[in-house]
Amino acid sequence: MSKVQMLLSVKKQRLTAAAEEIFALFEQTIAELEEELSLSKEENERLQKLLDAVLQPQLRIHRADVQQLVVVKEEPPPDQQEREHQPRPGGPRAPPTH
């Protein structure tokens, strides 16, 4: 084998190895992008369901032991309650006597 043929053979081997490495990296990148796309689709579906629930609220109880409705009665603070039960300073007055 002449030197030229040997150099061409070595060049072909190196180019083949480089092409195989590039192809493997390409396949890996495609797999990563497909996984990311799948996760993005799942996240979009979750967010769409959340948005639908906000825009179209409906009471949905799947299991009574998991979801409970709680009614909270708000009361004014104690100092405000006291003021409501006391007469106002500018309230009705007795008419002046002459």
CSV table of C-alpha atoms in Angstrom, one decimal:
chain,number,residue,atom,x,y,z
A,1,MET,CA,0.0,0.0,0.0
A,2,SER,CA,1.4,3.4,-1.0
A,3,LYS,CA,1.6,6.3,1.4
A,4,VAL,CA,-1.2,8.1,-0.4
A,5,GLN,CA,-3.5,5.1,-0.1
A,6,MET,CA,-2.6,4.8,3.6
A,7,LEU,CA,-3.3,8.5,4.2
A,8,LEU,CA,-6.7,8.1,2.4
A,9,SER,CA,-7.5,5.1,4.5
A,10,VAL,CA,-6.7,6.9,7.8
A,11,LYS,CA,-8.7,9.9,6.6
A,12,LYS,CA,-11.6,7.7,5.8
A,13,GLN,CA,-11.5,6.0,9.2
A,14,ARG,CA,-11.3,9.3,11.1
A,15,LEU,CA,-14.1,10.8,9.1
A,16,THR,CA,-16.3,7.7,9.7
A,17,ALA,CA,-15.5,7.9,13.4
A,18,ALA,CA,-16.4,11.6,13.5
A,19,ALA,CA,-19.6,11.0,11.6
A,20,GLU,CA,-20.6,8.2,14.0
A,21,GLU,CA,-19.9,10.4,17.0
A,22,ILE,CA,-21.9,13.3,15.5
A,23,PHE,CA,-24.8,11.0,14.7
A,24,ALA,CA,-24.8,9.6,18.2
A,25,LEU,CA,-24.9,13.1,19.6
A,26,PHE,CA,-27.7,14.0,17.2
A,27,GLU,CA,-29.7,11.0,18.4
A,28,GLN,CA,-29.1,11.9,22.0
A,29,THR,CA,-30.2,15.5,21.4
A,30,ILE,CA,-33.4,14.3,19.6
A,31,ALA,CA,-34.2,12.0,22.5
A,32,GLU,CA,-33.7,14.9,25.0
A,33,LEU,CA,-35.9,17.3,23.0
A,34,GLU,CA,-38.6,14.6,22.7
A,35,GLU,CA,-38.6,14.2,26.5
A,36,GLU,CA,-38.7,18.0,27.0
A,37,LEU,CA,-41.6,18.2,24.5
A,38,SER,CA,-43.5,15.5,26.3
A,39,LEU,CA,-43.0,17.2,29.7
A,40,SER,CA,-44.1,20.6,28.1
A,41,LYS,CA,-47.3,19.0,26.8
A,42,GLU,CA,-48.1,17.5,30.2
A,43,GLU,CA,-47.5,20.9,31.8
A,44,ASN,CA,-49.7,22.6,29.2
A,45,GLU,CA,-52.5,20.2,29.8
A,46,ARG,CA,-52.2,20.7,33.6
A,47,LEU,CA,-52.2,24.5,33.2
A,48,GLN,CA,-55.2,24.3,30.7
A,49,LYS,CA,-57.2,22.3,33.3
A,50,LEU,CA,-56.3,24.9,35.9
A,51,LEU,CA,-57.3,27.7,33.7
A,52,ASP,CA,-60.6,26.0,32.8
A,53,ALA,CA,-61.3,25.5,36.5
A,54,VAL,CA,-60.8,29.2,37.2
A,55,LEU,CA,-62.8,30.4,34.2
A,56,GLN,CA,-65.6,27.9,34.6
A,57,PRO,CA,-65.8,27.2,38.4
A,58,GLN,CA,-67.9,24.2,39.3
A,59,LEU,CA,-68.1,22.3,42.5
A,60,ARG,CA,-66.5,19.0,42.0
A,61,ILE,CA,-66.2,16.7,45.0
A,62,HIS,CA,-64.7,13.4,44.2
A,63,ARG,CA,-64.4,12.0,47.7
A,64,ALA,CA,-66.0,13.5,50.7
A,65,ASP,CA,-63.2,12.5,53.0
A,66,VAL,CA,-60.6,14.2,50.8
A,67,GLN,CA,-62.4,17.5,50.0
A,68,GLN,CA,-64.5,19.3,52.6
A,69,LEU,CA,-66.4,22.5,52.3
A,70,VAL,CA,-65.7,25.0,55.1
A,71,VAL,CA,-67.9,28.0,55.9
A,72,VAL,CA,-66.1,30.8,57.7
A,73,LYS,CA,-68.2,33.5,59.4
A,74,GLU,CA,-66.2,36.7,59.5
A,75,GLU,CA,-66.8,38.8,62.6
A,76,PRO,CA,-65.6,42.4,63.2
A,77,PRO,CA,-62.7,42.9,65.7
A,78,PRO,CA,-63.8,43.2,69.3
A,79,ASP,CA,-63.1,47.0,69.5
A,80,GLN,CA,-65.4,47.6,66.5
A,81,GLN,CA,-68.2,45.5,68.1
A,82,GLU,CA,-68.0,47.7,71.2
A,83,ARG,CA,-68.2,50.9,69.2
A,84,GLU,CA,-71.3,49.6,67.3
A,85,HIS,CA,-73.2,49.1,70.6
A,86,GLN,CA,-72.2,52.5,72.2
A,87,PRO,CA,-74.2,55.7,71.5
A,88,ARG,CA,-72.6,58.1,69.1
A,89,PRO,CA,-71.4,61.5,70.4
A,90,GLY,CA,-73.3,63.4,67.8
A,91,GLY,CA,-76.5,61.4,68.3
A,92,PRO,CA,-79.9,62.8,69.3
A,93,ARG,CA,-79.9,65.5,72.1
A,94,ALA,CA,-82.6,66.7,74.4
A,95,PRO,CA,-84.2,70.0,73.2
A,96,PRO,CA,-83.0,73.1,75.1
A,97,THR,CA,-85.3,74.6,77.7
A,98,HIS,CA,-86.0,78.3,77.7
